[in-house]
Amino acid sequence: MSGPRPVVLSGPSGAGKSTLLKKLLQEYGSVFGFSVSHTTRDPRPGEENGKDYFFVTREVMQRDIAAGDFIEHAEFSGNLYGTSKAAVRAVQAMNRICVLDVDLQGVRNIKKTDLWPLYICVQAPSLEVLEQRLRARNTETEESLAKRLTAAKADTESSKEPGLFDLIIVNDNLDKAYSTLKEALSEEIKKAQGTGCS
Ligand code: ADP
Ligand code: 5GP
């Protein structure tokens, strides 16, 4: 395969995936395309349907999963999340590098497909910092925060499994983490720019 590879960003909720992705899209808007996932969770203030997620009911999502419309799906923190085939196809049709933001279950399930992405894990420097960031983001209830921290504890150890990720970025200083991400993607960015995609 000679085209640019898709990129999977994973890591605990609150580690900084969306923040890094936003910077990447700001700098290389026409090179990358975000694979818009489906979720049954409620939108946060400022989130747009069709841009951040497709916000759907569990009934609709379960129906579409059963119909074979999803590459992968997972239950996270009491909600369903999933990557539809159409979401990835839409980005690839524009000849852009497809970026997916998925949890660890998503990583393992994507490994069973032929998508062949680069797997990058974003971690906060510690669980304490992760909790501070999640609290400061002010998007979670105490219940949802607790579930996310429990998932983070379980996933942080599993993420170290040899060969699971191509790269683990510790997002302590944001600019440094962003430079590391850009460096890791530089070959793919060059390839995408070389194919003359707009
Ligand atoms: P994720 O998408 O992984 O759930 P976010 O990108 O929403 O995480 O980041 C969680 C919170 O932490 C946000 O409020 C964001 O502004 C903040 N944040 C991200 N990276 C850093 C950093 N390096 N230093 C301090 N705060 C950060
Ligand atoms: P959030 O609710 O904070 O937006 O996302 C919660 C978790 O769900 C994050 O770990 C995020 O990576 C993950 N996630 C988002 N979209 C998908 C998806 O399509 N599939 C899977 N497996 N996880 C997802």
JSON list of C-alpha atoms and ligand atoms in Angstrom, two decimals:
[
{"chain": "A", "resi": 1, "resn": "MET", "atom": "CA", "xyz": [0.00, 0.00, 0.00]},
{"chain": "A", "resi": 2, "resn": "SER", "atom": "CA", "xyz": [1.57, 3.33, -1.04]},
{"chain": "A", "resi": 3, "resn": "GLY", "atom": "CA", "xyz": [-0.97, 5.93, 0.16]},
{"chain": "A", "resi": 4, "resn": "PRO", "atom": "CA", "xyz": [-0.84, 7.52, 3.60]},
{"chain": "A", "resi": 5, "resn": "ARG", "atom": "CA", "xyz": [-1.83, 5.24, 6.44]},
{"chain": "A", "resi": 6, "resn": "PRO", "atom": "CA", "xyz": [-4.76, 6.07, 8.72]},
{"chain": "A", "resi": 7, "resn": "VAL", "atom": "CA", "xyz": [-3.89, 7.07, 12.28]},
{"chain": "A", "resi": 8, "resn": "VAL", "atom": "CA", "xyz": [-5.51, 5.73, 15.41]},
{"chain": "A", "resi": 9, "resn": "LEU", "atom": "CA", "xyz": [-5.25, 7.97, 18.47]},
{"chain": "A", "resi": 10, "resn": "SER", "atom": "CA", "xyz": [-6.08, 6.24, 21.71]},
{"chain": "A", "resi": 11, "resn": "GLY", "atom": "CA", "xyz": [-5.42, 6.73, 25.41]},
{"chain": "A", "resi": 12, "resn": "PRO", "atom": "CA", "xyz": [-7.47, 7.54, 28.50]},
{"chain": "A", "resi": 13, "resn": "SER", "atom": "CA", "xyz": [-10.27, 10.04, 28.44]},
{"chain": "A", "resi": 14, "resn": "GLY", "atom": "CA", "xyz": [-8.72, 13.38, 29.43]},
{"chain": "A", "resi": 15, "resn": "ALA", "atom": "CA", "xyz": [-5.20, 12.56, 28.20]},
{"chain": "A", "resi": 16, "resn": "GLY", "atom": "CA", "xyz": [-5.41, 15.22, 25.48]},
{"chain": "A", "resi": 17, "resn": "LYS", "atom": "CA", "xyz": [-6.34, 13.38, 22.27]},
{"chain": "A", "resi": 18, "resn": "SER", "atom": "CA", "xyz": [-8.92, 15.92, 21.11]},
{"chain": "A", "resi": 19, "resn": "THR", "atom": "CA", "xyz": [-6.61, 18.82, 21.98]},
{"chain": "A", "resi": 20, "resn": "LEU", "atom": "CA", "xyz": [-3.75, 17.35, 19.95]},
{"chain": "A", "resi": 21, "resn": "LEU", "atom": "CA", "xyz": [-6.07, 16.46, 17.11]},
{"chain": "A", "resi": 22, "resn": "LYS", "atom": "CA", "xyz": [-7.48, 19.97, 16.99]},
{"chain": "A", "resi": 23, "resn": "LYS", "atom": "CA", "xyz": [-3.95, 21.37, 16.66]},
{"chain": "A", "resi": 24, "resn": "LEU", "atom": "CA", "xyz": [-3.18, 18.90, 13.89]},
{"chain": "A", "resi": 25, "resn": "LEU", "atom": "CA", "xyz": [-6.34, 19.79, 11.97]},
{"chain": "A", "resi": 26, "resn": "GLN", "atom": "CA", "xyz": [-5.63, 23.49, 12.45]},
{"chain": "A", "resi": 27, "resn": "GLU", "atom": "CA", "xyz": [-2.15, 23.16, 10.99]},
{"chain": "A", "resi": 28, "resn": "TYR", "atom": "CA", "xyz": [-2.88, 20.50, 8.36]},
{"chain": "A", "resi": 29, "resn": "GLY", "atom": "CA", "xyz": [-6.60, 20.88, 7.76]},
{"chain": "A", "resi": 30, "resn": "SER", "atom": "CA", "xyz": [-6.49, 19.59, 4.20]},
{"chain": "A", "resi": 31, "resn": "VAL", "atom": "CA", "xyz": [-4.16, 16.66, 4.94]},
{"chain": "A", "resi": 32, "resn": "PHE", "atom": "CA", "xyz": [-6.11, 14.97, 7.72]},
{"chain": "A", "resi": 33, "resn": "GLY", "atom": "CA", "xyz": [-9.76, 14.07, 8.06]},
{"chain": "A", "resi": 34, "resn": "PHE", "atom": "CA", "xyz": [-11.42, 13.04, 11.28]},
{"chain": "A", "resi": 35, "resn": "SER", "atom": "CA", "xyz": [-13.43, 9.84, 11.28]},
{"chain": "A", "resi": 36, "resn": "VAL", "atom": "CA", "xyz": [-16.63, 10.97, 12.99]},
{"chain": "A", "resi": 37, "resn": "SER", "atom": "CA", "xyz": [-17.73, 8.24, 15.37]},
{"chain": "A", "resi": 38, "resn": "HIS", "atom": "CA", "xyz": [-21.21, 7.44, 16.56]},
{"chain": "A", "resi": 39, "resn": "THR", "atom": "CA", "xyz": [-22.06, 7.57, 20.25]},
{"chain": "A", "resi": 40, "resn": "THR", "atom": "CA", "xyz": [-25.06, 7.19, 22.51]},
{"chain": "A", "resi": 41, "resn": "ARG", "atom": "CA", "xyz": [-23.71, 9.68, 25.06]},
{"chain": "A", "resi": 42, "resn": "ASP", "atom": "CA", "xyz": [-25.17, 13.17, 25.30]},
{"chain": "A", "resi": 43, "resn": "PRO", "atom": "CA", "xyz": [-23.40, 16.00, 23.46]},
{"chain": "A", "resi": 44, "resn": "ARG", "atom": "CA", "xyz": [-21.24, 18.30, 25.58]},
{"chain": "A", "resi": 45, "resn": "PRO", "atom": "CA", "xyz": [-21.72, 22.05, 25.24]},
{"chain": "A", "resi": 46, "resn": "GLY", "atom": "CA", "xyz": [-20.14, 23.13, 21.97]},
{"chain": "A", "resi": 47, "resn": "GLU", "atom": "CA", "xyz": [-20.12, 19.66, 20.41]},
{"chain": "A", "resi": 48, "resn": "GLU", "atom": "CA", "xyz": [-21.78, 19.45, 16.99]},
{"chain": "A", "resi": 49, "resn": "ASN", "atom": "CA", "xyz": [-23.70, 16.51, 15.60]},
{"chain": "A", "resi": 50, "resn": "GLY", "atom": "CA", "xyz": [-21.89, 15.21, 12.53]},
{"chain": "A", "resi": 51, "resn": "LYS", "atom": "CA", "xyz": [-18.65, 17.01, 13.40]},
{"chain": "A", "resi": 52, "resn": "ASP", "atom": "CA", "xyz": [-17.58, 15.75, 16.82]},
{"chain": "A", "resi": 53, "resn": "TYR", "atom": "CA", "xyz": [-19.82, 12.69, 16.81]},
{"chain": "A", "resi": 54, "resn": "PHE", "atom": "CA", "xyz": [-23.03, 11.41, 15.36]},
{"chain": "A", "resi": 55, "resn": "PHE", "atom": "CA", "xyz": [-25.19, 11.46, 18.47]},
{"chain": "A", "resi": 56, "resn": "VAL", "atom": "CA", "xyz": [-27.67, 8.61, 18.24]},
{"chain": "A", "resi": 57, "resn": "THR", "atom": "CA", "xyz": [-29.93, 6.54, 20.44]},
{"chain": "A", "resi": 58, "resn": "ARG", "atom": "CA", "xyz": [-28.88, 3.08, 21.58]},
{"chain": "A", "resi": 59, "resn": "GLU", "atom": "CA", "xyz": [-31.71, 1.59, 19.53]},
{"chain": "A", "resi": 60, "resn": "VAL", "atom": "CA", "xyz": [-30.49, 3.18, 16.31]},
{"chain": "A", "resi": 61, "resn": "MET", "atom": "CA", "xyz": [-26.89, 2.30, 16.99]},
{"chain": "A", "resi": 62, "resn": "GLN", "atom": "CA", "xyz": [-27.66, -1.32, 17.86]},
{"chain": "A", "resi": 63, "resn": "ARG", "atom": "CA", "xyz": [-29.76, -1.62, 14.70]},
{"chain": "A", "resi": 64, "resn": "ASP", "atom": "CA", "xyz": [-26.94, -0.23, 12.54]},
{"chain": "A", "resi": 65, "resn": "ILE", "atom": "CA", "xyz": [-24.33, -2.43, 14.22]},
{"chain": "A", "resi": 66, "resn": "ALA", "atom": "CA", "xyz": [-26.52, -5.45, 13.51]},
{"chain": "A", "resi": 67, "resn": "ALA", "atom": "CA", "xyz": [-26.81, -4.31, 9.90]},
{"chain": "A", "resi": 68, "resn": "GLY", "atom": "CA", "xyz": [-23.00, -4.48, 9.60]},
{"chain": "A", "resi": 69, "resn": "ASP", "atom": "CA", "xyz": [-22.46, -0.73, 9.23]},
{"chain": "A", "resi": 70, "resn": "PHE", "atom": "CA", "xyz": [-19.63, -0.51, 11.78]},
{"chain": "A", "resi": 71, "resn": "ILE", "atom": "CA", "xyz": [-15.93, -1.38, 11.57]},
{"chain": "A", "resi": 72, "resn": "GLU", "atom": "CA", "xyz": [-15.79, -1.60, 15.35]},
{"chain": "A", "resi": 73, "resn": "HIS", "atom": "CA", "xyz": [-17.84, -0.62, 18.37]},
{"chain": "A", "resi": 74, "resn": "ALA", "atom": "CA", "xyz": [-17.42, -0.70, 22.13]},
{"chain": "A", "resi": 75, "resn": "GLU", "atom": "CA", "xyz": [-19.19, 0.06, 25.37]},
{"chain": "A", "resi": 76, "resn": "PHE", "atom": "CA", "xyz": [-17.32, 2.76, 27.29]},
{"chain": "A", "resi": 77, "resn": "SER", "atom": "CA", "xyz": [-18.43, 4.42, 30.51]},
{"chain": "A", "resi": 78, "resn": "GLY", "atom": "CA", "xyz": [-22.02, 3.26, 30.06]},
{"chain": "A", "resi": 79, "resn": "ASN", "atom": "CA", "xyz": [-22.37, 4.34, 26.43]},
{"chain": "A", "resi": 80, "resn": "LEU", "atom": "CA", "xyz": [-21.87, 2.81, 23.01]},
{"chain": "A", "resi": 81, "resn": "TYR", "atom": "CA", "xyz": [-19.22, 4.25, 20.70]},
{"chain": "A", "resi": 82, "resn": "GLY", "atom": "CA", "xyz": [-18.33, 3.06, 17.22]},
{"chain": "A", "resi": 83, "resn": "THR", "atom": "CA", "xyz": [-16.62, 3.75, 13.92]},
{"chain": "A", "resi": 84, "resn": "SER", "atom": "CA", "xyz": [-18.91, 3.37, 10.94]},
{"chain": "A", "resi": 85, "resn": "LYS", "atom": "CA", "xyz": [-17.60, 2.14, 7.62]},
{"chain": "A", "resi": 86, "resn": "ALA", "atom": "CA", "xyz": [-19.12, 5.27, 6.06]},
{"chain": "A", "resi": 87, "resn": "ALA", "atom": "CA", "xyz": [-17.13, 7.59, 8.38]},
{"chain": "A", "resi": 88, "resn": "VAL", "atom": "CA", "xyz": [-13.79, 6.14, 7.28]},
{"chain": "A", "resi": 89, "resn": "ARG", "atom": "CA", "xyz": [-14.88, 5.93, 3.64]},
{"chain": "A", "resi": 90, "resn": "ALA", "atom": "CA", "xyz": [-15.87, 9.62, 3.66]},
{"chain": "A", "resi": 91, "resn": "VAL", "atom": "CA", "xyz": [-12.36, 10.67, 4.72]},
{"chain": "A", "resi": 92, "resn": "GLN", "atom": "CA", "xyz": [-10.59, 8.28, 2.36]},
{"chain": "A", "resi": 93, "resn": "ALA", "atom": "CA", "xyz": [-12.75, 9.50, -0.55]},
{"chain": "A", "resi": 94, "resn": "MET", "atom": "CA", "xyz": [-11.18, 12.94, -0.01]},
{"chain": "A", "resi": 95, "resn": "ASN", "atom": "CA", "xyz": [-7.73, 11.34, -0.19]},
{"chain": "A", "resi": 96, "resn": "ARG", "atom": "CA", "xyz": [-6.91, 12.48, 3.33]},
{"chain": "A", "resi": 97, "resn": "ILE", "atom": "CA", "xyz": [-5.21, 10.73, 6.22]},
{"chain": "A", "resi": 98, "resn": "CYS", "atom": "CA", "xyz": [-8.03, 9.30, 8.27]},
{"chain": "A", "resi": 99, "resn": "VAL", "atom": "CA", "xyz": [-7.67, 9.92, 12.01]},
{"chain": "A", "resi": 100, "resn": "LEU", "atom": "CA", "xyz": [-9.66, 7.80, 14.44]},
{"chain": "A", "resi": 101, "resn": "ASP", "atom": "CA", "xyz": [-10.06, 8.54, 18.14]},
{"chain": "A", "resi": 102, "resn": "VAL", "atom": "CA", "xyz": [-10.98, 5.25, 19.82]},
{"chain": "A", "resi": 103, "resn": "ASP", "atom": "CA", "xyz": [-10.61, 3.55, 23.17]},
{"chain": "A", "resi": 104, "resn": "LEU", "atom": "CA", "xyz": [-8.46, 0.48, 23.82]},
{"chain": "A", "resi": 105, "resn": "GLN", "atom": "CA", "xyz": [-11.22, -1.95, 22.82]},
{"chain": "A", "resi": 106, "resn": "GLY", "atom": "CA", "xyz": [-11.39, -0.06, 19.52]},
{"chain": "A", "resi": 107, "resn": "VAL", "atom": "CA", "xyz": [-7.64, -0.47, 19.05]},
{"chain": "A", "resi": 108, "resn": "ARG", "atom": "CA", "xyz": [-7.87, -4.21, 19.57]},
{"chain": "A", "resi": 109, "resn": "ASN", "atom": "CA", "xyz": [-10.84, -4.54, 17.23]},
{"chain": "A", "resi": 110, "resn": "ILE", "atom": "CA", "xyz": [-9.28, -2.40, 14.49]},
{"chain": "A", "resi": 111, "resn": "LYS", "atom": "CA", "xyz": [-6.25, -4.72, 14.65]},
{"chain": "A", "resi": 112, "resn": "LYS", "atom": "CA", "xyz": [-8.56, -7.46, 13.34]},
{"chain": "A", "resi": 113, "resn": "THR", "atom": "CA", "xyz": [-9.45, -5.42, 10.23]},
{"chain": "A", "resi": 114, "resn": "ASP", "atom": "CA", "xyz": [-7.45, -4.53, 7.12]},
{"chain": "A", "resi": 115, "resn": "LEU", "atom": "CA", "xyz": [-7.31, -0.80, 7.94]},
{"chain": "A", "resi": 116, "resn": "TRP", "atom": "CA", "xyz": [-3.56, -0.95, 8.76]},
{"chain": "A", "resi": 117, "resn": "PRO", "atom": "CA", "xyz": [-3.24, 2.32, 10.67]},
{"chain": "A", "resi": 118, "resn": "LEU", "atom": "CA", "xyz": [-0.46, 3.75, 12.80]},
{"chain": "A", "resi": 119, "resn": "TYR", "atom": "CA", "xyz": [-1.39, 3.27, 16.44]},
{"chain": "A", "resi": 120, "resn": "ILE", "atom": "CA", "xyz": [-0.56, 6.17, 18.75]},
{"chain": "A", "resi": 121, "resn": "CYS", "atom": "CA", "xyz": [-1.36, 6.25, 22.43]},
{"chain": "A", "resi": 122, "resn": "VAL", "atom": "CA", "xyz": [-1.64, 9.55, 24.30]},
{"chain": "A", "resi": 123, "resn": "GLN", "atom": "CA", "xyz": [-1.12, 9.37, 28.06]},
{"chain": "A", "resi": 124, "resn": "ALA", "atom": "CA", "xyz": [-1.30, 11.99, 30.79]},
{"chain": "A", "resi": 125, "resn": "PRO", "atom": "CA", "xyz": [1.85, 12.15, 32.97]},
{"chain": "A", "resi": 126, "resn": "SER", "atom": "CA", "xyz": [-0.03, 10.53, 35.88]},
{"chain": "A", "resi": 127, "resn": "LEU", "atom": "CA", "xyz": [-3.50, 9.48, 36.99]},
{"chain": "A", "resi": 128, "resn": "GLU", "atom": "CA", "xyz": [-3.54, 12.47, 39.36]},
{"chain": "A", "resi": 129, "resn": "VAL", "atom": "CA", "xyz": [-2.91, 14.88, 36.47]},
{"chain": "A", "resi": 130, "resn": "LEU", "atom": "CA", "xyz": [-5.49, 13.05, 34.38]},
{"chain": "A", "resi": 131, "resn": "GLU", "atom": "CA", "xyz": [-8.10, 13.54, 37.11]},
{"chain": "A", "resi": 132, "resn": "GLN", "atom": "CA", "xyz": [-7.20, 17.23, 37.45]},
{"chain": "A", "resi": 133, "resn": "ARG", "atom": "CA", "xyz": [-7.57, 17.72, 33.69]},
{"chain": "A", "resi": 134, "resn": "LEU", "atom": "CA", "xyz": [-10.87, 15.89, 33.54]},
{"chain": "A", "resi": 135, "resn": "ARG", "atom": "CA", "xyz": [-12.19, 17.98, 36.45]},
{"chain": "A", "resi": 136, "resn": "ALA", "atom": "CA", "xyz": [-10.93, 21.21, 34.91]},
{"chain": "A", "resi": 137, "resn": "ARG", "atom": "CA", "xyz": [-12.57, 20.31, 31.57]},
{"chain": "A", "resi": 138, "resn": "ASN", "atom": "CA", "xyz": [-15.83, 20.43, 33.49]},
{"chain": "A", "resi": 139, "resn": "THR", "atom": "CA", "xyz": [-17.68, 18.05, 31.21]},
{"chain": "A", "resi": 140, "resn": "GLU", "atom": "CA", "xyz": [-18.28, 15.07, 33.48]},
{"chain": "A", "resi": 141, "resn": "THR", "atom": "CA", "xyz": [-20.56, 14.25, 36.37]},
{"chain": "A", "resi": 142, "resn": "GLU", "atom": "CA", "xyz": [-18.93, 12.65, 39.42]},
{"chain": "A", "resi": 143, "resn": "GLU", "atom": "CA", "xyz": [-20.30, 9.30, 38.23]},
{"chain": "A", "resi": 144, "resn": "SER", "atom": "CA", "xyz": [-18.94, 9.64, 34.72]},
{"chain": "A", "resi": 145, "resn": "LEU", "atom": "CA", "xyz": [-15.62, 10.95, 36.04]},
{"chain": "A", "resi": 146, "resn": "ALA", "atom": "CA", "xyz": [-15.27, 7.90, 38.31]},
{"chain": "A", "resi": 147, "resn": "LYS", "atom": "CA", "xyz": [-16.00, 5.54, 35.41]},
{"chain": "A", "resi": 148, "resn": "ARG", "atom": "CA", "xyz": [-13.43, 7.27, 33.21]},
{"chain": "A", "resi": 149, "resn": "LEU", "atom": "CA", "xyz": [-10.77, 7.08, 35.92]},
{"chain": "A", "resi": 150, "resn": "THR", "atom": "CA", "xyz": [-11.50, 3.40, 36.49]},
{"chain": "A", "resi": 151, "resn": "ALA", "atom": "CA", "xyz": [-11.15, 2.76, 32.76]},
{"chain": "A", "resi": 152, "resn": "ALA", "atom": "CA", "xyz": [-7.94, 4.82, 32.69]},
{"chain": "A", "resi": 153, "resn": "LYS", "atom": "CA", "xyz": [-6.40, 2.77, 35.51]},
{"chain": "A", "resi": 154, "resn": "ALA", "atom": "CA", "xyz": [-7.21, -0.49, 33.75]},
{"chain": "A", "resi": 155, "resn": "ASP", "atom": "CA", "xyz": [-6.13, 0.71, 30.30]},
{"chain": "A", "resi": 156, "resn": "THR", "atom": "CA", "xyz": [-2.87, 2.41, 31.27]},
{"chain": "A", "resi": 157, "resn": "GLU", "atom": "CA", "xyz": [-1.24, -0.90, 32.16]},
{"chain": "A", "resi": 158, "resn": "SER", "atom": "CA", "xyz": [-2.66, -2.71, 29.11]},
{"chain": "A", "resi": 159, "resn": "SER", "atom": "CA", "xyz": [-1.41, 0.05, 26.83]},
{"chain": "A", "resi": 160, "resn": "LYS", "atom": "CA", "xyz": [2.17, -0.92, 27.65]},
{"chain": "A", "resi": 161, "resn": "GLU", "atom": "CA", "xyz": [1.68, -4.33, 26.01]},
{"chain": "A", "resi": 162, "resn": "PRO", "atom": "CA", "xyz": [4.57, -4.72, 23.56]},
{"chain": "A", "resi": 163, "resn": "GLY", "atom": "CA", "xyz": [3.57, -4.13, 19.96]},
{"chain": "A", "resi": 164, "resn": "LEU", "atom": "CA", "xyz": [0.13, -2.75, 20.76]},
{"chain": "A", "resi": 165, "resn": "PHE", "atom": "CA", "xyz": [1.09, 0.85, 19.95]},
{"chain": "A", "resi": 166, "resn": "ASP", "atom": "CA", "xyz": [3.65, 2.19, 17.50]},
{"chain": "A", "resi": 167, "resn": "LEU", "atom": "CA", "xyz": [4.20, 5.16, 19.78]},
{"chain": "A", "resi": 168, "resn": "ILE", "atom": "CA", "xyz": [3.20, 6.28, 23.28]},
{"chain": "A", "resi": 169, "resn": "ILE", "atom": "CA", "xyz": [3.20, 10.06, 23.79]},
{"chain": "A", "resi": 170, "resn": "VAL", "atom": "CA", "xyz": [3.21, 11.39, 27.34]},
{"chain": "A", "resi": 171, "resn": "ASN", "atom": "CA", "xyz": [1.28, 14.63, 27.09]},
{"chain": "A", "resi": 172, "resn": "ASP", "atom": "CA", "xyz": [2.92, 16.67, 29.82]},
{"chain": "A", "resi": 173, "resn": "ASN", "atom": "CA", "xyz": [3.86, 19.83, 27.95]},
{"chain": "A", "resi": 174, "resn": "LEU", "atom": "CA", "xyz": [1.34, 20.31, 25.12]},
{"chain": "A", "resi": 175, "resn": "ASP", "atom": "CA", "xyz": [3.76, 21.86, 22.61]},
{"chain": "A", "resi": 176, "resn": "LYS", "atom": "CA", "xyz": [6.27, 19.07, 23.17]},
{"chain": "A", "resi": 177, "resn": "ALA", "atom": "CA", "xyz": [3.60, 16.39, 22.82]},
{"chain": "A", "resi": 178, "resn": "TYR", "atom": "CA", "xyz": [2.36, 18.02, 19.62]},
{"chain": "A", "resi": 179, "resn": "SER", "atom": "CA", "xyz": [5.90, 18.14, 18.16]},
{"chain": "A", "resi": 180, "resn": "THR", "atom": "CA", "xyz": [6.33, 14.45, 18.93]},
{"chain": "A", "resi": 181, "resn": "LEU", "atom": "CA", "xyz": [3.02, 13.66, 17.23]},
{"chain": "A", "resi": 182, "resn": "LYS", "atom": "CA", "xyz": [3.94, 15.70, 14.15]},
{"chain": "A", "resi": 183, "resn": "GLU", "atom": "CA", "xyz": [7.33, 14.05, 13.94]},
{"chain": "A", "resi": 184, "resn": "ALA", "atom": "CA", "xyz": [5.74, 10.59, 14.11]},
{"chain": "A", "resi": 185, "resn": "LEU", "atom": "CA", "xyz": [3.38, 11.51, 11.29]},
{"chain": "A", "resi": 186, "resn": "SER", "atom": "CA", "xyz": [5.88, 13.39, 9.12]},
{"chain": "A", "resi": 187, "resn": "GLU", "atom": "CA", "xyz": [6.32, 10.58, 6.58]},
{"chain": "A", "resi": 188, "resn": "GLU", "atom": "CA", "xyz": [2.58, 10.16, 6.16]},
{"chain": "A", "resi": 189, "resn": "ILE", "atom": "CA", "xyz": [2.09, 13.94, 5.91]},
{"chain": "A", "resi": 190, "resn": "LYS", "atom": "CA", "xyz": [4.73, 14.08, 3.15]},
{"chain": "A", "resi": 191, "resn": "LYS", "atom": "CA", "xyz": [3.04, 11.22, 1.31]},
{"chain": "A", "resi": 192, "resn": "ALA", "atom": "CA", "xyz": [-0.37, 12.88, 1.56]},
{"chain": "A", "resi": 193, "resn": "GLN", "atom": "CA", "xyz": [0.97, 16.24, 0.41]},
{"chain": "A", "resi": 194, "resn": "GLY", "atom": "CA", "xyz": [2.78, 14.50, -2.44]},
{"chain": "A", "resi": 195, "resn": "THR", "atom": "CA", "xyz": [-0.45, 12.99, -3.75]},
{"chain": "A", "resi": 196, "resn": "GLY", "atom": "CA", "xyz": [-1.71, 16.53, -4.35]},
{"chain": "A", "resi": 197, "resn": "CYS", "atom": "CA", "xyz": [-4.77, 16.23, -2.16]},
{"chain": "A", "resi": 198, "resn": "SER", "atom": "CA", "xyz": [-6.36, 19.62, -1.64]},
{"chain": "B", "resi": 1, "resn": "ADP", "atom": "P1", "xyz": [-9.29, 13.63, 25.51]},
{"chain": "B", "resi": 1, "resn": "ADP", "atom": "O1", "xyz": [-9.72, 14.05, 24.14]},
{"chain": "B", "resi": 1, "resn": "ADP", "atom": "O2", "xyz": [-8.14, 12.67, 25.49]},
{"chain": "B", "resi": 1, "resn": "ADP", "atom": "O3", "xyz": [-10.43, 13.14, 26.36]},
{"chain": "B", "resi": 1, "resn": "ADP", "atom": "P2", "xyz": [-8.88, 16.49, 25.94]},
{"chain": "B", "resi": 1, "resn": "ADP", "atom": "O4", "xyz": [-8.14, 16.85, 24.70]},
{"chain": "B", "resi": 1, "resn": "ADP", "atom": "O5", "xyz": [-10.32, 16.87, 26.02]},
{"chain": "B", "resi": 1, "resn": "ADP", "atom": "O6", "xyz": [-8.72, 14.92, 26.26]},
{"chain": "B", "resi": 1, "resn": "ADP", "atom": "O7", "xyz": [-8.06, 17.09, 27.16]},
{"chain": "B", "resi": 1, "resn": "ADP", "atom": "C1", "xyz": [-8.58, 17.05, 28.50]},
{"chain": "B", "resi": 1, "resn": "ADP", "atom": "C2", "xyz": [-8.39, 18.41, 29.15]},
{"chain": "B", "resi": 1, "resn": "ADP", "atom": "O8", "xyz": [-7.00, 18.60, 29.41]},
{"chain": "B", "resi": 1, "resn": "ADP", "atom": "C3", "xyz": [-8.86, 19.56, 28.29]},
{"chain": "B", "resi": 1, "resn": "ADP", "atom": "O9", "xyz": [-9.50, 20.52, 29.12]},
{"chain": "B", "resi": 1, "resn": "ADP", "atom": "C4", "xyz": [-7.56, 20.12, 27.70]},
{"chain": "B", "resi": 1, "resn": "ADP", "atom": "O10", "xyz": [-7.65, 21.51, 27.46]},
{"chain": "B", "resi": 1, "resn": "ADP", "atom": "C5", "xyz": [-6.53, 19.80, 28.80]},
{"chain": "B", "resi": 1, "resn": "ADP", "atom": "N1", "xyz": [-5.16, 19.52, 28.31]},
{"chain": "B", "resi": 1, "resn": "ADP", "atom": "C6", "xyz": [-4.82, 18.79, 27.23]},
{"chain": "B", "resi": 1, "resn": "ADP", "atom": "N2", "xyz": [-3.47, 18.71, 27.13]},
{"chain": "B", "resi": 1, "resn": "ADP", "atom": "C7", "xyz": [-2.96, 19.39, 28.17]},
{"chain": "B", "resi": 1, "resn": "ADP", "atom": "C8", "xyz": [-1.61, 19.68, 28.61]},
{"chain": "B", "resi": 1, "resn": "ADP", "atom": "N3", "xyz": [-0.53, 19.23, 27.97]},
{"chain": "B", "resi": 1, "resn": "ADP", "atom": "N4", "xyz": [-1.47, 20.41, 29.73]},
{"chain": "B", "resi": 1, "resn": "ADP", "atom": "C9", "xyz": [-2.56, 20.85, 30.41]},
{"chain": "B", "resi": 1, "resn": "ADP", "atom": "N5", "xyz": [-3.85, 20.64, 30.05]},
{"chain": "B", "resi": 1, "resn": "ADP", "atom": "C10", "xyz": [-4.04, 19.91, 28.94]},
{"chain": "B", "resi": 2, "resn": "5GP", "atom": "P1", "xyz": [-15.59, 10.87, 25.04]},
{"chain": "B", "resi": 2, "resn": "5GP", "atom": "O1", "xyz": [-16.92, 10.53, 25.64]},
{"chain": "B", "resi": 2, "resn": "5GP", "atom": "O2", "xyz": [-14.67, 11.47, 26.07]},
{"chain": "B", "resi": 2, "resn": "5GP", "atom": "O3", "xyz": [-15.70, 11.69, 23.79]},
{"chain": "B", "resi": 2, "resn": "5GP", "atom": "O4", "xyz": [-14.91, 9.50, 24.61]},
{"chain": "B", "resi": 2, "resn": "5GP", "atom": "C1", "xyz": [-14.78, 8.46, 25.54]},
{"chain": "B", "resi": 2, "resn": "5GP", "atom": "C2", "xyz": [-13.90, 7.38, 24.99]},
{"chain": "B", "resi": 2, "resn": "5GP", "atom": "O5", "xyz": [-14.50, 6.78, 23.83]},
{"chain": "B", "resi": 2, "resn": "5GP", "atom": "C3", "xyz": [-12.52, 7.85, 24.54]},
{"chain": "B", "resi": 2, "resn": "5GP", "atom": "O6", "xyz": [-11.56, 6.92, 25.03]},
{"chain": "B", "resi": 2, "resn": "5GP", "atom": "C4", "xyz": [-12.58, 7.80, 23.05]},
{"chain": "B", "resi": 2, "resn": "5GP", "atom": "O7", "xyz": [-11.32, 7.50, 22.47]},
{"chain": "B", "resi": 2, "resn": "5GP", "atom": "C5", "xyz": [-13.53, 6.63, 22.84]},
{"chain": "B", "resi": 2, "resn": "5GP", "atom": "N1", "xyz": [-14.18, 6.63, 21.53]},
{"chain": "B", "resi": 2, "resn": "5GP", "atom": "C6", "xyz": [-14.64, 7.67, 20.81]},
{"chain": "B", "resi": 2, "resn": "5GP", "atom": "N2", "xyz": [-15.13, 7.25, 19.63]},
{"chain": "B", "resi": 2, "resn": "5GP", "atom": "C7", "xyz": [-14.97, 5.91, 19.59]},
{"chain": "B", "resi": 2, "resn": "5GP", "atom": "C8", "xyz": [-15.25, 4.89, 18.64]},
{"chain": "B", "resi": 2, "resn": "5GP", "atom": "O8", "xyz": [-15.76, 5.13, 17.55]},
{"chain": "B", "resi": 2, "resn": "5GP", "atom": "N3", "xyz": [-14.93, 3.62, 18.97]},
{"chain": "B", "resi": 2, "resn": "5GP", "atom": "C9", "xyz": [-14.36, 3.30, 20.17]},
{"chain": "B", "resi": 2, "resn": "5GP", "atom": "N4", "xyz": [-14.07, 2.02, 20.38]},
{"chain": "B", "resi": 2, "resn": "5GP", "atom": "N5", "xyz": [-14.07, 4.22, 21.09]},
{"chain": "B", "resi": 2, "resn": "5GP", "atom": "C10", "xyz": [-14.37, 5.51, 20.82]}
]
